[in-house]
Structure formats: structure tokens, C-alpha cells
PDB file of C-alpha atoms and ligand atoms in Angstrom:
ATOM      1  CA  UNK E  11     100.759  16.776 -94.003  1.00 51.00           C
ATOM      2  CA  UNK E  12     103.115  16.628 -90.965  1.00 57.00           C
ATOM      3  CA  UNK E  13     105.967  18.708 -90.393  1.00 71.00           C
ATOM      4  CA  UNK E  14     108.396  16.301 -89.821  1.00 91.00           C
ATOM      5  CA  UNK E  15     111.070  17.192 -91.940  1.00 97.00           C
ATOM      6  CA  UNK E  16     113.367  14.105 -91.853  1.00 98.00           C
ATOM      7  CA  UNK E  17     115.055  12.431 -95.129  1.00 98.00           C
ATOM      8  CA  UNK E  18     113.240   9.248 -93.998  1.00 97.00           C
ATOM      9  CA  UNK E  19     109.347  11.816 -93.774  1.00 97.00           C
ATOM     10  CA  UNK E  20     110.006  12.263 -97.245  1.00 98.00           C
ATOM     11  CA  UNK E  21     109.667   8.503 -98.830  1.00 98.00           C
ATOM     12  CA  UNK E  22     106.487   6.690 -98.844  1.00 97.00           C
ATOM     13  CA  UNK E  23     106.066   2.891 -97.448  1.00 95.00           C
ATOM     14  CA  UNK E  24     106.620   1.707-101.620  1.00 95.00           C
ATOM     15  CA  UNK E  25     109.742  -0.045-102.055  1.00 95.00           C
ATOM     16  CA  UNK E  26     111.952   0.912-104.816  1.00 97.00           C
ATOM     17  CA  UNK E  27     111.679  -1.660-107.771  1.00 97.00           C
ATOM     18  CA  UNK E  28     115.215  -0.764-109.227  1.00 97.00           C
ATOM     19  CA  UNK E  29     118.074  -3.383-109.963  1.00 97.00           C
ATOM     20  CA  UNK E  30     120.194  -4.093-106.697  1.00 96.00           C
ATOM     21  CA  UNK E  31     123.125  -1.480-107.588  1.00 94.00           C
ATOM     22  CA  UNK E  32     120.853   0.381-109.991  1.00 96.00           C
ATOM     23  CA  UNK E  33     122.157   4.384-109.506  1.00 95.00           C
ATOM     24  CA  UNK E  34     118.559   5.457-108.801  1.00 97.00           C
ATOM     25  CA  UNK E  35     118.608   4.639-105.039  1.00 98.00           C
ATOM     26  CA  UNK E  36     121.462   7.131-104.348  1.00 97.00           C
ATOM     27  CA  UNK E  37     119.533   9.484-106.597  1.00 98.00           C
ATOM     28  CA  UNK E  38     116.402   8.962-104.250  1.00 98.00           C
ATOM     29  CA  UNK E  39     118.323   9.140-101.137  1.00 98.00           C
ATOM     30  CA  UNK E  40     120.223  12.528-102.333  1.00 98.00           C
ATOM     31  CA  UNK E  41     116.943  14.189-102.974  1.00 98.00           C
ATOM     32  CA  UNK E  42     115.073  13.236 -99.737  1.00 98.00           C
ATOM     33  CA  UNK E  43     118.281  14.751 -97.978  1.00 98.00           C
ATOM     34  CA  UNK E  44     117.899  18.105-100.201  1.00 98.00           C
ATOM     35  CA  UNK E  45     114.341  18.584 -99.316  1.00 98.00           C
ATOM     36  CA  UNK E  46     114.805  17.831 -95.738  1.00 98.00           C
ATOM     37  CA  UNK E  47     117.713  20.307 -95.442  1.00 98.00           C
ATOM     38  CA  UNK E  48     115.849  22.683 -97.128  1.00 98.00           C
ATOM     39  CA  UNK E  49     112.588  22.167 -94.934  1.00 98.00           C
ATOM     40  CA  UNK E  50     110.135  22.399 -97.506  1.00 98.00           C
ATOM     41  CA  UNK E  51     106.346  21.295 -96.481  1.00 97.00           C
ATOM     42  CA  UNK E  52     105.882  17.602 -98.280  1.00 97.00           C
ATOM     43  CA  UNK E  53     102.241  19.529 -99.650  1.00 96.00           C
ATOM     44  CA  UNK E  54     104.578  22.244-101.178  1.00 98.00           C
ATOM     45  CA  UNK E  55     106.534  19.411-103.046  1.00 98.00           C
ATOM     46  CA  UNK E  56     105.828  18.214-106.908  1.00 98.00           C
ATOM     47  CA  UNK E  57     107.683  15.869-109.051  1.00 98.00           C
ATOM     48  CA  UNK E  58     107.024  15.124-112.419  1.00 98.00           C
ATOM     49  CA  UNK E  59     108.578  12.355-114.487  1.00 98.00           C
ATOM     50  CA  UNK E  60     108.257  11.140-117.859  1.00 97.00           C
ATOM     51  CA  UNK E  61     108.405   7.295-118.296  1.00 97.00           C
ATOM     52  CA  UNK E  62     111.593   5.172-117.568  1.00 97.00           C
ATOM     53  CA  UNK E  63     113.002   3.672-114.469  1.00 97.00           C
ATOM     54  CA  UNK E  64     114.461   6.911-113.106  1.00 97.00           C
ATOM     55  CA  UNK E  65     110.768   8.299-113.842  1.00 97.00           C
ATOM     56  CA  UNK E  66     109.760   5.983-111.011  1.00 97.00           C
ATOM     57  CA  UNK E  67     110.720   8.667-108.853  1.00 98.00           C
ATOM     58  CA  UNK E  68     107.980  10.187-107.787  1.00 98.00           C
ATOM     59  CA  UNK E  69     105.687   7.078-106.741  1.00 97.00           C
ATOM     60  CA  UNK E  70     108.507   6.774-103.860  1.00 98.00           C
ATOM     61  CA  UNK E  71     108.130   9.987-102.088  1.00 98.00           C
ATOM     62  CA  UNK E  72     105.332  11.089-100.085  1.00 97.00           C
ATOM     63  CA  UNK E  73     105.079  14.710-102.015  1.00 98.00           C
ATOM     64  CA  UNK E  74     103.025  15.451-104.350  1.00 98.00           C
ATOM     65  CA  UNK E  75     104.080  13.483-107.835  1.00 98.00           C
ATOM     66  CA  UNK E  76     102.872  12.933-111.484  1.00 97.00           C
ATOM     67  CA  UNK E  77     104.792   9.846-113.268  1.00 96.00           C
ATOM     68  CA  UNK E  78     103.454  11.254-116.676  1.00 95.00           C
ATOM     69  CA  UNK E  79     104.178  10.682-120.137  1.00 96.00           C
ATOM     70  CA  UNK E  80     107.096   9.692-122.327  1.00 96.00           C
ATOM     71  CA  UNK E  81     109.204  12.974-122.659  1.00 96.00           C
ATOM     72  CA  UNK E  82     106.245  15.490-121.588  1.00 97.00           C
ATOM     73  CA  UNK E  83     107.909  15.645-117.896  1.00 98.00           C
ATOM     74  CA  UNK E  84     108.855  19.688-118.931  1.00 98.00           C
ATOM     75  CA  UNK E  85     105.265  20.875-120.094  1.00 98.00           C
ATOM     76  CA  UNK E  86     103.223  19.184-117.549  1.00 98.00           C
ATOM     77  CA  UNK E  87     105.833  20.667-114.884  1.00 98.00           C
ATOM     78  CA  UNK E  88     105.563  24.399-116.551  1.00 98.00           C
ATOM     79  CA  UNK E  89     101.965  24.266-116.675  1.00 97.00           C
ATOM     80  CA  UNK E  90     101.986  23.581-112.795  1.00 97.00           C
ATOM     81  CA  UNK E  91     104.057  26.162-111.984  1.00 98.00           C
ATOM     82  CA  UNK E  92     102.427  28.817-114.241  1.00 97.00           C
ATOM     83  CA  UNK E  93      99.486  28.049-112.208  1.00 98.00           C
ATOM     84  CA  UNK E  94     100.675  27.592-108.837  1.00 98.00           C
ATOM     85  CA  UNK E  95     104.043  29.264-108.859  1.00 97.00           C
ATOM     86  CA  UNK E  96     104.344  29.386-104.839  1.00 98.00           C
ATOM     87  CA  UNK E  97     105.266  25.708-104.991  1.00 98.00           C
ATOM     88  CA  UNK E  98     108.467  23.654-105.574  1.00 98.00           C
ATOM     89  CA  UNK E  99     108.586  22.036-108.942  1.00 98.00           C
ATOM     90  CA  UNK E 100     111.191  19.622-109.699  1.00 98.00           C
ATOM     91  CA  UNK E 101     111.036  17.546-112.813  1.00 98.00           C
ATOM     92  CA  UNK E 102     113.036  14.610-113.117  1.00 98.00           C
ATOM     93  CA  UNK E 103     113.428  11.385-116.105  1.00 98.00           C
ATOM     94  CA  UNK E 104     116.276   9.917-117.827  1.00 98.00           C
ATOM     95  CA  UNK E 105     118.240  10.483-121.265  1.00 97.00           C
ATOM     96  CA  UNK E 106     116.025   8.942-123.495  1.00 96.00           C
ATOM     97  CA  UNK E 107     113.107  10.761-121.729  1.00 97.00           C
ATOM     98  CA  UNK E 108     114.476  14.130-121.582  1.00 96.00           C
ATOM     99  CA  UNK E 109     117.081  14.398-124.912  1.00 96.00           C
ATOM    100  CA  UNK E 110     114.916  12.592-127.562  1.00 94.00           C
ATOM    101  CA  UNK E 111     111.361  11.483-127.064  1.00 95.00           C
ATOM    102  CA  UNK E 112     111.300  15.429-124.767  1.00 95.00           C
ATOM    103  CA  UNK E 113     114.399  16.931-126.288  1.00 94.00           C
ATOM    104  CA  UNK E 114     112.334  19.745-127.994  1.00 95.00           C
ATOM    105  CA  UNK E 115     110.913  20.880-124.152  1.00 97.00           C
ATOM    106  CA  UNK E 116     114.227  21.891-122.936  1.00 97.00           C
ATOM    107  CA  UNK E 117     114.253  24.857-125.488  1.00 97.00           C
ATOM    108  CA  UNK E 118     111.474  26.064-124.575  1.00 97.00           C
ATOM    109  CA  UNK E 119     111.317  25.966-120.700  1.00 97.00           C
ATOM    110  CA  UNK E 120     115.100  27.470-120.950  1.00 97.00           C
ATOM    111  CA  UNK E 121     113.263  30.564-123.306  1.00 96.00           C
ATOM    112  CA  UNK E 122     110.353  30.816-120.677  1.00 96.00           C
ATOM    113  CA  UNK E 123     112.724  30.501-118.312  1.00 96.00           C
ATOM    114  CA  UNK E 124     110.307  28.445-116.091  1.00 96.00           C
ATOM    115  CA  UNK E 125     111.341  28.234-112.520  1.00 97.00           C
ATOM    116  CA  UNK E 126     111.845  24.691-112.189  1.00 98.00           C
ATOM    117  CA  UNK E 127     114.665  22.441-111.151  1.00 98.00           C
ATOM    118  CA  UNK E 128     114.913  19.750-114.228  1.00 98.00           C
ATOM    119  CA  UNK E 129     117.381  17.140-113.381  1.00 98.00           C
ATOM    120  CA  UNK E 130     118.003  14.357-116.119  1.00 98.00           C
ATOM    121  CA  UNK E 131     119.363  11.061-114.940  1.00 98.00           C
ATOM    122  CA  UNK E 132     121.748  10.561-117.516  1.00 97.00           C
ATOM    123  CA  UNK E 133     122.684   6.685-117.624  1.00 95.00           C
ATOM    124  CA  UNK E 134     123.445   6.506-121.140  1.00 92.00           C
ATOM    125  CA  UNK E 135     120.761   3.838-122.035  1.00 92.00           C
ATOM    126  CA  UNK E 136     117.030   2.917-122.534  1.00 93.00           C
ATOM    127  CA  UNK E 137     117.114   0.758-119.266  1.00 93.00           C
ATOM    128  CA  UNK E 138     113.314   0.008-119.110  1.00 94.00           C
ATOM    129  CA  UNK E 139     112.930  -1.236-122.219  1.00 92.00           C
ATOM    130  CA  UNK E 140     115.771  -3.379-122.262  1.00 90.00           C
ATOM    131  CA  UNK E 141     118.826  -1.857-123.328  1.00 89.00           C
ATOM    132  CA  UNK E 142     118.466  -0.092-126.278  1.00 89.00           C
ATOM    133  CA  UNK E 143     121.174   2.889-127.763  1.00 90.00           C
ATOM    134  CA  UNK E 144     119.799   6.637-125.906  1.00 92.00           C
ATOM    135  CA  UNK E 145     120.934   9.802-127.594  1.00 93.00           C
ATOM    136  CA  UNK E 146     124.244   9.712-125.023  1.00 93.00           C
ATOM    137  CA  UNK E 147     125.331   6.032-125.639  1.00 91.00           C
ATOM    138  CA  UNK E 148     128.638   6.245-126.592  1.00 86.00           C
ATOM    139  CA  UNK E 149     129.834   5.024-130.245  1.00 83.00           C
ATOM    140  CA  UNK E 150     132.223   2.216-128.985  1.00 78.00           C
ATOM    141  CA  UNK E 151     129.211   0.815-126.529  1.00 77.00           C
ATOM    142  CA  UNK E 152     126.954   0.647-129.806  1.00 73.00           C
ATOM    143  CA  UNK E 153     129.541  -1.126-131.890  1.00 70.00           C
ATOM    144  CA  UNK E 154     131.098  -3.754-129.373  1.00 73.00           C
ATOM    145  CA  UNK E 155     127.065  -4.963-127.838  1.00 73.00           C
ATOM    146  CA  UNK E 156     125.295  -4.276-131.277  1.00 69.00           C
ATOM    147  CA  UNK E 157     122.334  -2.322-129.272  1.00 70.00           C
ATOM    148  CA  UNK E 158     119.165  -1.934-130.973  1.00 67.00           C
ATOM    149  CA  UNK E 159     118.850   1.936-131.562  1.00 63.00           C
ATOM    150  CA  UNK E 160     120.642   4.761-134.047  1.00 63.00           C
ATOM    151  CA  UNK E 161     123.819   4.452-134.208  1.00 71.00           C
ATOM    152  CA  UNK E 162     124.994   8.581-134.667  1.00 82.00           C
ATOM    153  CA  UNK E 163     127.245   9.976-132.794  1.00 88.00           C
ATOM    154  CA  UNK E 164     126.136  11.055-129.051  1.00 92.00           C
ATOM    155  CA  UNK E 165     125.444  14.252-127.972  1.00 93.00           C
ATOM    156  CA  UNK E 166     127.166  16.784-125.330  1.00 94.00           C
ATOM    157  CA  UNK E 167     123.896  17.748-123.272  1.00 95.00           C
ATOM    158  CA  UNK E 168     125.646  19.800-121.375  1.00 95.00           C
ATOM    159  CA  UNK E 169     127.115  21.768-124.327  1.00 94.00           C
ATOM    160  CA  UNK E 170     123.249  21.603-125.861  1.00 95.00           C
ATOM    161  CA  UNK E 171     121.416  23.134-122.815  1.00 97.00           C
ATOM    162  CA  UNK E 172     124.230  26.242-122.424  1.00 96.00           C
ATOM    163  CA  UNK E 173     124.015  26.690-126.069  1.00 96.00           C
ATOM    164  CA  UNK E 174     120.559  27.237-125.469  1.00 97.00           C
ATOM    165  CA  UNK E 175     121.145  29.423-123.117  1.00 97.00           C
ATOM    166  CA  UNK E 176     120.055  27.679-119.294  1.00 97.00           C
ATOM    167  CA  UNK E 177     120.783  30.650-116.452  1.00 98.00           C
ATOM    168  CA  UNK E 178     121.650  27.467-114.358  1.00 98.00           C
ATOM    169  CA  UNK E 179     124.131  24.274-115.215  1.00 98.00           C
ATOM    170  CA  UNK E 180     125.520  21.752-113.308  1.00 98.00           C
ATOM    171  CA  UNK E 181     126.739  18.203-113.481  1.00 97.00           C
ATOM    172  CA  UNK E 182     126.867  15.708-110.875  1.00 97.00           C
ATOM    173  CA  UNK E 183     127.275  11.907-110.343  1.00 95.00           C
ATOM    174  CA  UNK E 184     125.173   8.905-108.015  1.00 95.00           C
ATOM    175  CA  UNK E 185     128.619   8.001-106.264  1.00 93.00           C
ATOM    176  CA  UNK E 186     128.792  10.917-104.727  1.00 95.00           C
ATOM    177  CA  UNK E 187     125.439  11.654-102.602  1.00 97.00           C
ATOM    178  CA  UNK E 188     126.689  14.233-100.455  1.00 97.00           C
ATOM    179  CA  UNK E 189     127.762  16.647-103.606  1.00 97.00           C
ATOM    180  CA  UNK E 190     124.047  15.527-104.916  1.00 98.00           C
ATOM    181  CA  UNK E 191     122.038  16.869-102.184  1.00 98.00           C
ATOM    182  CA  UNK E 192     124.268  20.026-102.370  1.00 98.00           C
ATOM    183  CA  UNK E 193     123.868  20.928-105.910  1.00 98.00           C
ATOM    184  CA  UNK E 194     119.859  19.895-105.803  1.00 98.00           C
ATOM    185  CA  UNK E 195     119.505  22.103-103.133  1.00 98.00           C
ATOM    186  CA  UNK E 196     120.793  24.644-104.646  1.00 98.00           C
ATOM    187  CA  UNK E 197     119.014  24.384-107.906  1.00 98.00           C
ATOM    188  CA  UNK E 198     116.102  24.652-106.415  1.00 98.00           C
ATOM    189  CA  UNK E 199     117.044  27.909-104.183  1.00 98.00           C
ATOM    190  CA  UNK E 200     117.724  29.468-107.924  1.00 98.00           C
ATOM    191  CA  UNK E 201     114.564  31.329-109.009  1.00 97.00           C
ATOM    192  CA  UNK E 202     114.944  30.346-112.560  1.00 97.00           C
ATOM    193  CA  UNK E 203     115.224  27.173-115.033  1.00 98.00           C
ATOM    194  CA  UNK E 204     118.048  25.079-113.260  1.00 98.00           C
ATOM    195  CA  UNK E 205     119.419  22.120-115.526  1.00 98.00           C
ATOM    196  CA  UNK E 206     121.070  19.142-113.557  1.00 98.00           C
ATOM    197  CA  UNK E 207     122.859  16.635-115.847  1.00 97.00           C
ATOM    198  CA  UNK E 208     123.114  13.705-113.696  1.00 98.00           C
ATOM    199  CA  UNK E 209     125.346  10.693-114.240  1.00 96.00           C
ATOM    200  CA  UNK E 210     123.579   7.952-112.737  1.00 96.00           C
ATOM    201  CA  UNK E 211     125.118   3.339-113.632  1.00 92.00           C
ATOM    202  CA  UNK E 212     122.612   1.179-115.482  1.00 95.00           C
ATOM    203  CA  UNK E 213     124.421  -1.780-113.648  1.00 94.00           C
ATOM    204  CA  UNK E 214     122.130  -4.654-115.396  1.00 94.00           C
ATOM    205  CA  UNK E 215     122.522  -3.172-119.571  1.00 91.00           C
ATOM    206  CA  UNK E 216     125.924  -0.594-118.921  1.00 88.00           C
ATOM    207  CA  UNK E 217     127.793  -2.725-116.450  1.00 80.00           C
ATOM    208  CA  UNK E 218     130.736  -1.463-114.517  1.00 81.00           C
ATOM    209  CA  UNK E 219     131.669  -0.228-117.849  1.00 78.00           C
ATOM    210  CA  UNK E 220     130.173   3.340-116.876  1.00 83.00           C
ATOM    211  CA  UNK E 221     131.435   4.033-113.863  1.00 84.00           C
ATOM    212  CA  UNK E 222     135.037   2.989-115.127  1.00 84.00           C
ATOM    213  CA  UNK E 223     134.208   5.640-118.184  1.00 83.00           C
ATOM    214  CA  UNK E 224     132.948   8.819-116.036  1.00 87.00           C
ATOM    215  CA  UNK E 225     135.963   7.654-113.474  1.00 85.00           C
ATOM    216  CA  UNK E 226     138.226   8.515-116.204  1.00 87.00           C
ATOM    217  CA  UNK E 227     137.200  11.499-117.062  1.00 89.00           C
ATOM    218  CA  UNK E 228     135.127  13.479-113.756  1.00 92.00           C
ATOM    219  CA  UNK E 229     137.060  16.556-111.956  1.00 93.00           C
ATOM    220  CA  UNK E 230     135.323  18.054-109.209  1.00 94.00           C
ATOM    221  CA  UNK E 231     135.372  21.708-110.128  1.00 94.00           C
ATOM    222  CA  UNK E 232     134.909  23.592-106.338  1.00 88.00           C
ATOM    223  CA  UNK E 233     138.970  21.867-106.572  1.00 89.00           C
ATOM    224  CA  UNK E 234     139.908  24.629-109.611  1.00 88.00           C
ATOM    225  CA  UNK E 235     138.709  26.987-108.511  1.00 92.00           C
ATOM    226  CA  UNK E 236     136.065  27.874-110.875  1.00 95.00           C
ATOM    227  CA  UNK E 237     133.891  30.735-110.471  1.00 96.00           C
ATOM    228  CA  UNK E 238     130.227  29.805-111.678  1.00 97.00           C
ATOM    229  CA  UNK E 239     128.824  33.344-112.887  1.00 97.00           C
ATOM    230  CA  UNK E 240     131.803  33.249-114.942  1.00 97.00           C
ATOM    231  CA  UNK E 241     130.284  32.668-118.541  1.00 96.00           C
ATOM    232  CA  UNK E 242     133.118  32.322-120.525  1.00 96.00           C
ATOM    233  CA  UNK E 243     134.614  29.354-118.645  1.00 96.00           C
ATOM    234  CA  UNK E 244     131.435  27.786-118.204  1.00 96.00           C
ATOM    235  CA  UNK E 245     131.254  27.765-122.076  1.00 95.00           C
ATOM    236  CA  UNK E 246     134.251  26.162-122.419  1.00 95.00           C
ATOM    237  CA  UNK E 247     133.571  23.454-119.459  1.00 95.00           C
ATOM    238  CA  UNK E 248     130.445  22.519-120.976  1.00 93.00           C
ATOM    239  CA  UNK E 249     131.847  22.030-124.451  1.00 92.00           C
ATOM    240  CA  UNK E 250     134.954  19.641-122.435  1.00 88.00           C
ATOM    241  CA  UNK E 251     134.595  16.115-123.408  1.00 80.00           C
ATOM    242  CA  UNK E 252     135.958  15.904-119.764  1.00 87.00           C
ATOM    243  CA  UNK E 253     133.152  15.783-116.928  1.00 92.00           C
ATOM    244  CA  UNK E 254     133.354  18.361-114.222  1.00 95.00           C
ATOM    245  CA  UNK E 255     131.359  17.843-111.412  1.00 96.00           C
ATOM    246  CA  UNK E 256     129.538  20.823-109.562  1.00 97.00           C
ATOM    247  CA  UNK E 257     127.582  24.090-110.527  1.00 97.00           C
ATOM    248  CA  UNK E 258     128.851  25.102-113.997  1.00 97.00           C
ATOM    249  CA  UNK E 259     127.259  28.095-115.046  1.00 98.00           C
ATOM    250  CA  UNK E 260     124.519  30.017-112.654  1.00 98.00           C
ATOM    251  CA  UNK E 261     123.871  33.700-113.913  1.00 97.00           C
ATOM    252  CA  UNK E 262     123.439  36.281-111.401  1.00 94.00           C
ATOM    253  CA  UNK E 263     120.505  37.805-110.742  1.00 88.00           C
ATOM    254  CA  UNK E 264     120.116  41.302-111.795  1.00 78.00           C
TER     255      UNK E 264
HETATM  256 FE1  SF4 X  29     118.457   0.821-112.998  1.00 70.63          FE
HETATM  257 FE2  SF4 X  29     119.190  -0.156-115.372  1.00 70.63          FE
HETATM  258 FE3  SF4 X  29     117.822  -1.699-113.682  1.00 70.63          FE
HETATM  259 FE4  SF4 X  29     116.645   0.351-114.886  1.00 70.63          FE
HETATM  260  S1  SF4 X  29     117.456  -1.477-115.898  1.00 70.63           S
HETATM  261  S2  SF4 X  29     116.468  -0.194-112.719  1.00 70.63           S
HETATM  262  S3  SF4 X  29     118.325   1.890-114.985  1.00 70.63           S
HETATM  263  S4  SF4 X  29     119.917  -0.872-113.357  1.00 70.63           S
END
């Protein structure tokens, strides 16, 4: 493959099949601009998705890519390093994907401690199957559009994957493409399990109604001052019903 290392050398001629305003294409954009700035080789690249619309992913770029099977995004992508750990695995699906039909994987890679970047695009709904309630759906959503789906309370992933003890955390959001590329670079400069929790809009089964509902609550944390190997502080960040945006937690090598 070429070395052109251009955001725009990274995508392939397909044309994204997301809904106009759909927070996937800022997703796409931030990680072409993370792998150019990086200068990896496009043969050194491999995605791996489970099934959704943010598991489209990898059909776009023009790395390698595996749009694989509902929730199995983490296995497939620890196998492949395991066997081929001189390239860059990045694994990538939504909420649905990655905290219920997959939710057991994230354990297990965090216990292996699998050097992979796993970034979940966290929209807080089945989008491609029509708008049914995800494990991060909040209550009052469920109640006011009657959606199809359990109706228990949501979970905190970020609060899940510290508890389970990820060496890397950190949170971002599809407005913001610039912080995006930033923190996705520097996942995948950590050699370890790296855990992205990204808040991406539904626009077509969440509405506006998301955006207006992370707006609320999002901090950027570089603007506090917060120290990342600090492990205390991450604990109690990640347990926040608030959302900080940035690297949370990233232990320091020994
Ligand atoms: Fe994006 Fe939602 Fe449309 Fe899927 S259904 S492409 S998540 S806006």
C-alpha cells in the first residue's frame, strides 16, 4: 500500500450509509485524522467491529477491517493481536454491541490486558434495528417513547470498565473532532488495553434530545486540572453521573 499518509489516504471510494447528522461521520473523520498524524502504514492498520451502524466502520477505510459478529468485536481483535502483535488493532461497535450482546469480552481483554484500543460508540440506542432500549438508554427516554427493550436502570460504563480494572480510560464526544483524534491517538500510543467511551447522536431514534442531555452534563477535564495517573480521582470521575471529557485514568508504566 502507498505511503501517503493523508486523512483523505485513509478512506476507501464507499460512501458512508449513515443518517445525514448521524454522529458516525465525525467519528470516521476523527479517526482518519489520528492515523494520519500518527503515520501508521494503511497494511499495519486493523479494525474490527461487531454489528450495528457504528460497526460499519471498517468497510470505509482502506486498512485492513473485519465487520464481524454481534458483540465478538473483542475476541476476534485479541486473537489478531496475539498472533500478529506488531500491528495496530483498534476495535470499534456501539453500546448494544459492546455492553450486552459483548459485555462479558471487556472483562476479559482488561485481565489479559490485550494491547488494543477498544472504543465503544456510545449513542444510547439500538439504531440499526430500529430504535430499541441499549443497556445506556436512560429511564426517562424508555418511559416517555415506550421503546421496545428492558426497561432496568442503565449502566455507568465508565464506572464498569475501571471497576474492572482498564490501565487506560477516557471519554470523549462526536462534537468535538479535534479532542477525538487527540485522545484516539493517544490510546493507541498506550501499550496496553485502552477503553474509549464515546458519546456519539442517534439523530433519526434519540433526536436532539442527546446532545441537549450530554450538553448538560460534559466538563472537559484538561480545564481542572486533573492528573490522569492519579487513581483515586479517576475513581471518583468515573463513578460521576457528570461526563468529563478527556483521558481519565492511564496507569503508568512500570
Ligand atoms: Fe446513525 Fe442512528 Fe441513523 Fe444509525 S439509525 S445511522 S446510529 S442516526
Amino acid at each position: 500500500m502507498s505511503d501517503n499518509f493523508s486523512p483523505e489516504s485513509y478512506k476507501t471510494d464507499s460512501k458512508p450509509v449513515w443518517c445525514a447528522g448521524c454522529g458516525d461521520f465525525a467519528i470516521y473523520k476523527s479517526m482518519t485524522m489520528a492515523f494520519s498524524e500518527l503515520k501508521i502504514p494503511k497494511d499495519n492498520i486493523v479494525l474490527v467491529s461487531g454489528i450495528g451502524c457504528s460497526s460499519r466502520l471498517p468497510g470505509y477505510f482502506s486498512t485492513y477491517g473485519f465487520n464481524s459478529v454481534h458483540g465478538r468485536a473483542l475476541p476476534i481483535a485479541s486473537g489478531l493481536k496475539f498472533a500478529r502483535p506488531d500491528l495496530t488493532v483498534m476495535a470499534v461497535g456501539g453500546d448494544g454491541d459492546g455492553f450486552s450482546i459483548g459485555g462479558g469480552h471487556i472483562l476479559h481483554t482488561i485481565r489479559r490486558n490485550t494491547s488494543i484500543t477498544y472504543m465503544v460508540i456510545d449513542n444510547n440506542i439500538y439504531g440499526l434495528t430500529k430504535g430499541q432500549a441499549s443497556p445506556t438508554t436512560p429511564q426517562k427516554h424508555k418511559l416517555e417513547k415506550a421503546l421496545a427493550g428492558p426497561y432496568d436502570m442503565p449502566i455507568n460504563p465508565m464506572h464498569i470498565v475501571f471497576s474492572y480494572g482498564a490501565p487506560f480510560l477516557a471519554r470523549v464526544n462526536s462534537t468535538n473532532i479535534k479532542m477525538m483524534s487527540e485522545v484516539i491517538q493517544e490510546a493507541l500510543n498506550y501499550p496496553g488495553f485502552a477503553f474509549i467511551h464515546c458519546l456519539a447522536s442517534c439523530i433519526t431514534y434519540m433526536g436532539g434530545e442527546f446532545n441537549q442531555f450530554i450538553k448538560k452534563r460534559a466538563y472537559n477535564l484538561d480545564e481542572k486540572g486533573h492528573d490522569p495517573a492519579d487513581h483515586k480521582s479517576a475513581y471518583e470521575i468515573a463513578l460521576n453521573e457528570q461526563f468529563a471529557m478527556g483521558v481519565i485514568y492511564k496507569k503508568p508504566l512500570d
